[in-house]
Amino acid sequence: MDILITGILLGATYSLIAMGLTLQYGVARIMNLANGEMLVAGAFGAFWVFTAQQASPFAAALVVVPGAFALNWLIYRYLLRPLVRRAKNRGMLEVDSILATFGMSFVLVGIMLMVFGGGYFTYSYLAEPFEILGSPFALNRVVACLVAVAISGLLYWGLNGTRTGMALRALAVDPAAAGLVAIDVPRMSAFSFALGGAVTAAGGIVLSTFLTMDASIGVVFTMKALIIVIMGGVGDVRGAIVAAVILGLAETAVASLIDPGLTLAAAYLLFVLVLLLRPEGLFGRRQS
Amino acid sequence: MYRRTALKLAAAAALAGALPLGFVHAADPIKIGAVAPKTGPLAGGAAITHWPNVQLWVHQVNERGGLRMKDGGRRKVELIEYDDRTNPGETIKAVERLATQDKVDFIVAPYGTGLNLAAAPVFAKYGYPQIACTSVTDKVPELTKRYPSIFFTLGTTTAFANSVAEVLNKLRAEGKIGNRVAMVNVADAFGIELAEAARPIFKTAGLEIVYDRSYPLGTQDLSPIVKGAKAANPDAFVAWSYPPDTFAITEQSKIEGMNVKAYYTAVATAFPAYRGKFGKSIEGHLGAGGVNLDTSEMKAYLAAHKKVTGKDADYWASPVTYAGLQVLEQAIEAVGTDRKAVTEYIKKATFKTVMGPWKFVNQSIHDFWTVGQWQKGLFHGVSSTGLPGAKPVIAKPGW
Amino acid sequence: MSRAEIRSLTLAAAAFALLAFLPFLKDSGYLLSVSVSIAMYTVLATSWALFSGPTHYISLATAAFYGLGAYVVAAGIGAISYPLLLALAGTAGAVLALAVGVTTLRLTGVYFVIFTLGLAELIRQVVTWVQNNLTGSRGMYVFTEITERIIYWELLGLAALVYLVGWLVARSRLGFALHIIGNDELVAAHVGINSAAAKLILFVISGVFAAVVGAVMAPRYTYIEPSIVYSPELSFQVVIMALLGGAHRLWGPLVGVIPFALLWELIAARFPTQTVLLLGVAFLLIVYLIPHGVVGRIEFALERLRWGTRRG
Amino acid sequence: MAERTVLDVQSVVKRFGGLLAVDQLSFAVRQNEVLGLIGPNGSGKTTVLNLISGVFKPTTGDIYLDDRLISDRPARHIARAGVGRTFQLVRILPSLTVLENVMAGAVFGHKRLWGREARKYAERQLERVGMAHAMGMATAALTYIDEKRVELARALASDPRVLLLDEWLAGLNPTELQTGIALIRSLREEGRSIVLVEHVMDAIRSLCDRCVVMSGGVKIAEGAPAETLADREVIRAYLGDEDA
């Protein structure tokens, strides 16, 4: 039971890491290697609000989330759109976006280094036991889980219950066809990229309450997010969440029952196996 | 902020150039190179223990007019710094660049065991003394034989494990704890070495290891391991950990209510951020390092560190790094900028440092702090390999 | 062999011979250390492109092979002679590449990209765990008499070898087959090509090279840490340099590696406090201003030149 | 009809999920024979070619080439055994030259030549399809019709026993059509067997020895072109109650 709850809490953490990238990669087709840096930037915002303003780190969301949305919109509009336009096919766009966002991740690390310095930043917020079924769990992780549920619920509703969401899903399936049915593809792509950035930054705020970070740690999150997104199936928010929870459960189970030294090995093994058995990911559509 | 130093330096240099020559022509500055991570996995640690001390030292030396040379003249210090992005290949290149392009007089040793050892052949090739203040290794005899200009100051993994065993046994003798130890380690170089050293030592010391597990670097949730350790019902908890996980393990232990009377985490326990994060609940926590806070030198150092860099120094590698620079400073003042002479001088002389008097025996300092403990908001040394001023160990109260 | 081929072979041989004298230059230490990293990335990126250029598979597993090679040396040094260790590292690389290739080459596109990334991490975790639980600290130090100079020569030799292999492959049925596979795998099957085998052979070749490079570099580090030899940054840099140069020509990665390495060196030396920021900016400029890689630019220029002369 | 059977399709069924694309299809192709495979769009003709050439494996049923079972083999083995094909939507190899495109067939196919030999052989095939002038050209410069010829040359370069042509004559103008028909006829005369998926009725009438008519995945008629095309069932399949 402990394993189940701990695993779900960890899975929620992972889904916070990965949800933004699902939108950016699945819909806007940008394999964003600078995604982790956006997460760290969000975390920095929360840290600053907590230490300098002495306010709840969640207050940072009021500034960080719209800020990240705007920033990512601009990034897409002025840096990525030209790549989309010049790419002849999806493969070329993939190569170009890998190269471009790799460069961006360096720029973002550089900026954060200038602004915040290179040291660790960590603080204590809601780091108190919270009893579930008689066992203590970290309250900040429980809160993170609730936030993850809220964000994914909103996204799910947004994607499935609104016109914009339908347009986004159409885009995820086939941008060319989406263009034919009068969906404004560039605008929708920019929107989903920006939304993905905002969700990622929001995840960063939540994660900063229990993870210790520094300016150059973003790549760790990017890699995890890529793996979760691919495992879940590109462009499927539901898949990303399921994959995140599966990874969380697997890591916790291995850590508790076998050997904590093998947790990450188990996670990657699981990922590798999923891809071998279902190359399109858990919820992906098979391409012929 | 290093830029600020550079700017100040530039301003000072411009000023010196503009001033009419009053006294003896101010000699060329001594060029000091420094290469360490500003980015990459080790950047967080370097930003706390390495760079601020380099900055502090350069600032202080120049503020007092520069290094006082044998001939009575003063020479200021000019710092050239590079970021190796925690990549040993970059470290090697940067040291080569400092040696052959910038032609610096001396080079501050890089940061961390791996980067120092990667750079050691280059230091040796050009005869630069390498006072490796942030390296902990058990291969000191081999390394010093191989590289005649390398110096170690921070200690050996065996000594660290020995001291932890001693501290635990002291508490046991006082009847405060039993002999059950839960031990975890991060599966990266330093963590693996420490755990490896500790296993036989703990056994010989009569301590029973009831839980012994590693976890990968970058693990995001350490609660299973803390739960596992707690379930083994230990009297003492020892984590050979790195900075990010030291924070995570401590937070999780607090949440799980791991009520052991002896609680040890390794690197980063001595960081001011550790106290900043956990406040009063870290009373009685043991960690790697420690200092003698009662000496006036240490007090002055801590105050200056805060004043110049705007941050608190940590209570382990920070003063050791600074002391390494003091060694360099005193050696240059004694024999000049001839690197060979400086190296020989370091091997023989005794130095007055913030860590107390330092004398290298076989190129390494044999008296160093190994275990410190948070007592009333300060991290005191409680165990060492023969240094005076150790505080008595206390049992950890509840959280 | 045509006359043009003989001429370029002779030129290449002469260039390698000339480069081999670099360590004898006065004060060459810095130059040498820069050259070592250029040579290292040349071998890695070229061997990477041998596989990825024609097949368009982007592999992020370079670090897995590199780390494996380094660990083979770290584990065996002292007990086994160094040349034998290099051979062992190569063999280990081949075995790993074979195992990986057999299971994964049916994945395509981004799935393969991320798969290789995950795989590299998996191997790193397993190696670390084995080291932690079975070997302890033994085997993390690599004490040898091998100097930077020797490493440079070894890398130079490997570079010559990788070019030779690349040249031989390009002249062979295998090279032709890969070219076809890269164009259209269905057609490849319908003209009777065993594309799985062809891809596998090349994947193994590039894996062997990466493992041997790791083994060659191990003595340079002295101290082997998983976080350093299995660094994903290495995999990314190899991909990026190769793509930047142009992966569809044998000499493509080289024209990516050299300017890239020199530019990065320049930035690292001139702007030590803002290195990462400026690296990023420089990188973005390259991506946006040289869209088809350096090779694309050169070929474009050559084309223009040709047209120009024809008209004039 | 003394010629022996080269290609034998026996009760082949192909399902894609719930869709039955080919149902219990059997036919045989003899040496020196041109077999027309005809039927309305979506009747499963291309699927049959894909089953023969090994793009798909039959769900049930067998395909034999010279009494050797080929339907359980991968496409490359089938190609090497002597089955060559063209594609409905031309598949040219864009980054290879025209000559290299053709050499691909000669090097790896049934023939397996290399070096000068392969080049010479490929050149001959290009001459044969009337593309000798284009040898060194980049494929980007080719018209659609030329691409089709190059593709045929590639298939021929492997010296196939059985040649599968998927609407190869579609889109040709009347003169080109005549050359095309003559070319195919000459191929038959070399002893090859040809399976022709085609909509151009003139070509079918003048080329085919026999026709197999498919509709909805089922064979509805088989026989000489004149008879089969007059069959009521066939006419209904083409013109009848189809609403497409």
Coordinates of C-alpha atoms in Angstrom, one line a residue, chain B residues 150-343:
Chain B
I150 CA 50.1 17.6 -6.3
F151 CA 49.0 18.2 -2.7
F152 CA 46.0 16.8 -0.8
T153 CA 44.3 18.6 2.0
L154 CA 40.8 17.3 2.5
G155 CA 41.6 13.7 3.7
T156 CA 41.0 10.2 2.6
T157 CA 37.8 8.1 2.4
T158 CA 39.2 5.6 4.8
A159 CA 39.8 8.3 7.4
F160 CA 36.3 9.6 6.9
A161 CA 34.8 6.2 7.4
N162 CA 37.1 5.5 10.4
S163 CA 36.0 8.7 12.1
V164 CA 32.3 8.0 11.6
A165 CA 32.8 4.6 13.2
E166 CA 34.7 6.2 16.1
V167 CA 32.0 8.8 16.6
L168 CA 29.3 6.2 16.6
N169 CA 31.3 4.0 19.1
K170 CA 31.7 7.0 21.3
L171 CA 28.0 7.5 21.5
R172 CA 27.6 3.8 22.0
A173 CA 30.0 3.8 24.9
E174 CA 28.0 6.6 26.4
G175 CA 25.0 4.3 26.1
K176 CA 23.2 6.7 23.8
I177 CA 22.9 4.3 20.8
G178 CA 23.2 0.6 20.1
N179 CA 25.3 -0.9 17.4
R180 CA 22.7 -1.1 14.5
V181 CA 23.7 1.1 11.6
A182 CA 21.6 1.7 8.5
M183 CA 23.9 2.8 5.7
V184 CA 23.0 4.1 2.2
N185 CA 25.2 5.6 -0.5
V186 CA 24.9 7.5 -3.7
A187 CA 26.1 5.3 -6.6
D188 CA 28.7 7.7 -7.9
A189 CA 32.4 7.7 -7.4
F190 CA 32.8 9.3 -4.0
G191 CA 29.7 7.7 -2.5
I192 CA 30.8 4.2 -3.7
E193 CA 34.3 4.7 -2.4
L194 CA 33.1 5.8 1.0
A195 CA 30.6 2.9 1.3
E196 CA 33.3 0.5 0.2
A197 CA 35.7 1.8 2.8
A198 CA 33.1 1.9 5.6
R199 CA 31.9 -1.7 5.3
P200 CA 35.0 -3.4 6.8
I201 CA 35.7 -0.6 9.1
F202 CA 32.2 -0.6 10.7
K203 CA 32.5 -4.4 11.0
T204 CA 35.8 -4.3 12.8
A205 CA 34.4 -1.5 15.1
G206 CA 31.7 -3.8 16.2
L207 CA 28.9 -2.0 14.4
E208 CA 26.3 -4.1 12.7
I209 CA 25.2 -2.8 9.3
V210 CA 21.5 -3.7 9.2
Y211 CA 20.6 -1.9 6.0
D212 CA 23.1 -1.3 3.1
R213 CA 21.8 0.0 -0.2
S214 CA 22.9 2.4 -2.9
Y215 CA 20.7 4.7 -5.0
P216 CA 21.5 6.2 -8.4
L217 CA 22.6 9.8 -8.8
G218 CA 19.6 11.8 -9.8
T219 CA 17.0 9.7 -8.0
Q220 CA 14.0 11.9 -7.6
D221 CA 12.2 10.2 -4.7
L222 CA 14.3 8.9 -1.9
S223 CA 11.4 8.0 0.4
P224 CA 11.6 4.2 -0.4
I225 CA 15.2 4.2 0.8
V226 CA 14.5 6.2 3.9
K227 CA 11.5 3.9 4.6
G228 CA 13.7 0.9 4.1
A229 CA 16.3 2.2 6.4
K230 CA 13.8 3.0 9.0
A231 CA 12.2 -0.4 8.8
A232 CA 15.5 -2.0 9.6
N233 CA 15.2 -0.3 13.0
P234 CA 18.6 1.2 13.2
D235 CA 20.3 3.1 16.1
A236 CA 22.3 5.2 13.6
F237 CA 21.8 6.3 10.1
V238 CA 24.7 7.0 7.7
A239 CA 24.2 8.4 4.2
W240 CA 27.3 8.8 2.0
S241 CA 25.4 11.3 -0.1
Y242 CA 25.9 14.2 -2.5
P243 CA 24.4 17.7 -2.2
P244 CA 21.0 17.3 -3.9
D245 CA 20.2 14.0 -2.2
T246 CA 21.6 15.1 1.2
F247 CA 18.7 17.6 1.2
A248 CA 16.2 15.1 0.0
I249 CA 17.2 12.4 2.4
T250 CA 17.1 14.8 5.4
E251 CA 13.7 16.1 4.4
Q252 CA 12.3 12.6 3.9
S253 CA 13.8 11.4 7.2
K254 CA 12.1 14.2 9.0
I255 CA 8.8 13.3 7.4
E256 CA 9.1 9.6 8.0
G257 CA 10.1 10.4 11.6
M258 CA 13.4 8.5 11.5
N259 CA 14.2 9.0 15.2
V260 CA 17.8 7.8 15.4
K261 CA 20.2 9.3 17.9
A262 CA 23.0 9.4 15.4
Y263 CA 22.2 10.9 12.0
Y264 CA 24.9 11.4 9.4
T265 CA 24.8 12.7 5.8
A266 CA 28.0 13.4 3.9
V267 CA 28.6 16.2 1.4
A268 CA 26.5 19.4 1.8
T269 CA 25.6 18.8 5.4
A270 CA 28.0 21.6 6.2
F271 CA 26.4 24.0 3.7
P272 CA 24.7 27.1 5.1
A273 CA 21.8 26.2 2.8
Y274 CA 21.3 23.0 4.8
R275 CA 20.7 25.1 7.9
G276 CA 18.7 27.6 5.8
K277 CA 16.3 24.8 4.7
F278 CA 15.9 22.9 7.9
G279 CA 16.4 25.5 10.6
K280 CA 16.5 24.1 14.1
S281 CA 15.6 20.6 13.3
I282 CA 19.1 19.8 12.3
E283 CA 20.4 20.0 15.8
G284 CA 22.8 17.1 16.4
H285 CA 23.2 16.2 12.7
L286 CA 26.5 14.8 11.8
G287 CA 28.2 15.4 8.5
A288 CA 31.4 15.3 6.6
G289 CA 34.0 17.9 7.5
G290 CA 33.7 20.4 10.2
V291 CA 35.9 23.2 11.5
N292 CA 37.1 24.6 14.7
L293 CA 34.9 27.6 15.1
D294 CA 36.7 29.0 18.1
T295 CA 39.9 30.2 16.6
S296 CA 40.0 33.9 15.8
E297 CA 41.3 33.2 12.3
M298 CA 38.3 31.1 11.5
K299 CA 36.0 33.8 12.9
A300 CA 37.6 36.4 10.8
Y301 CA 37.5 34.2 7.7
L302 CA 33.8 33.5 8.1
A303 CA 33.1 37.2 8.6
A304 CA 35.1 38.3 5.6
H305 CA 33.6 35.6 3.4
K306 CA 30.1 36.9 4.3
K307 CA 31.2 40.5 3.7
V308 CA 33.0 40.0 0.4
T309 CA 30.9 37.4 -1.3
G310 CA 27.6 38.1 0.3
K311 CA 27.2 34.5 1.2
D312 CA 28.0 32.3 4.2
A313 CA 30.9 29.9 3.8
D314 CA 30.3 26.3 4.3
Y315 CA 31.9 24.6 7.3
W316 CA 34.1 22.2 5.5
A317 CA 35.6 22.6 2.1
S318 CA 35.2 26.4 2.0
P319 CA 37.9 27.2 4.6
V320 CA 40.0 24.3 3.3
T321 CA 39.9 25.8 -0.2
Y322 CA 40.8 29.2 1.3
A323 CA 43.6 27.7 3.3
G324 CA 45.0 26.1 0.1
L325 CA 45.1 29.6 -1.4
Q326 CA 46.9 30.9 1.8
V327 CA 49.5 28.2 1.3
L328 CA 50.1 29.4 -2.2
E329 CA 50.2 33.0 -1.0
Q330 CA 52.7 32.3 1.7
A331 CA 54.9 30.2 -0.5
I332 CA 55.0 32.9 -3.2
E333 CA 55.8 35.5 -0.7
A334 CA 58.6 33.4 0.7
V335 CA 60.3 32.2 -2.5
G336 CA 58.9 34.2 -5.4
T337 CA 57.2 33.0 -8.6
D338 CA 59.6 30.2 -9.5
R339 CA 57.2 27.3 -9.6
K340 CA 59.8 24.7 -8.7
A341 CA 60.9 26.6 -5.7
V342 CA 57.3 27.2 -4.6
T343 CA 56.5 23.5 -4.9

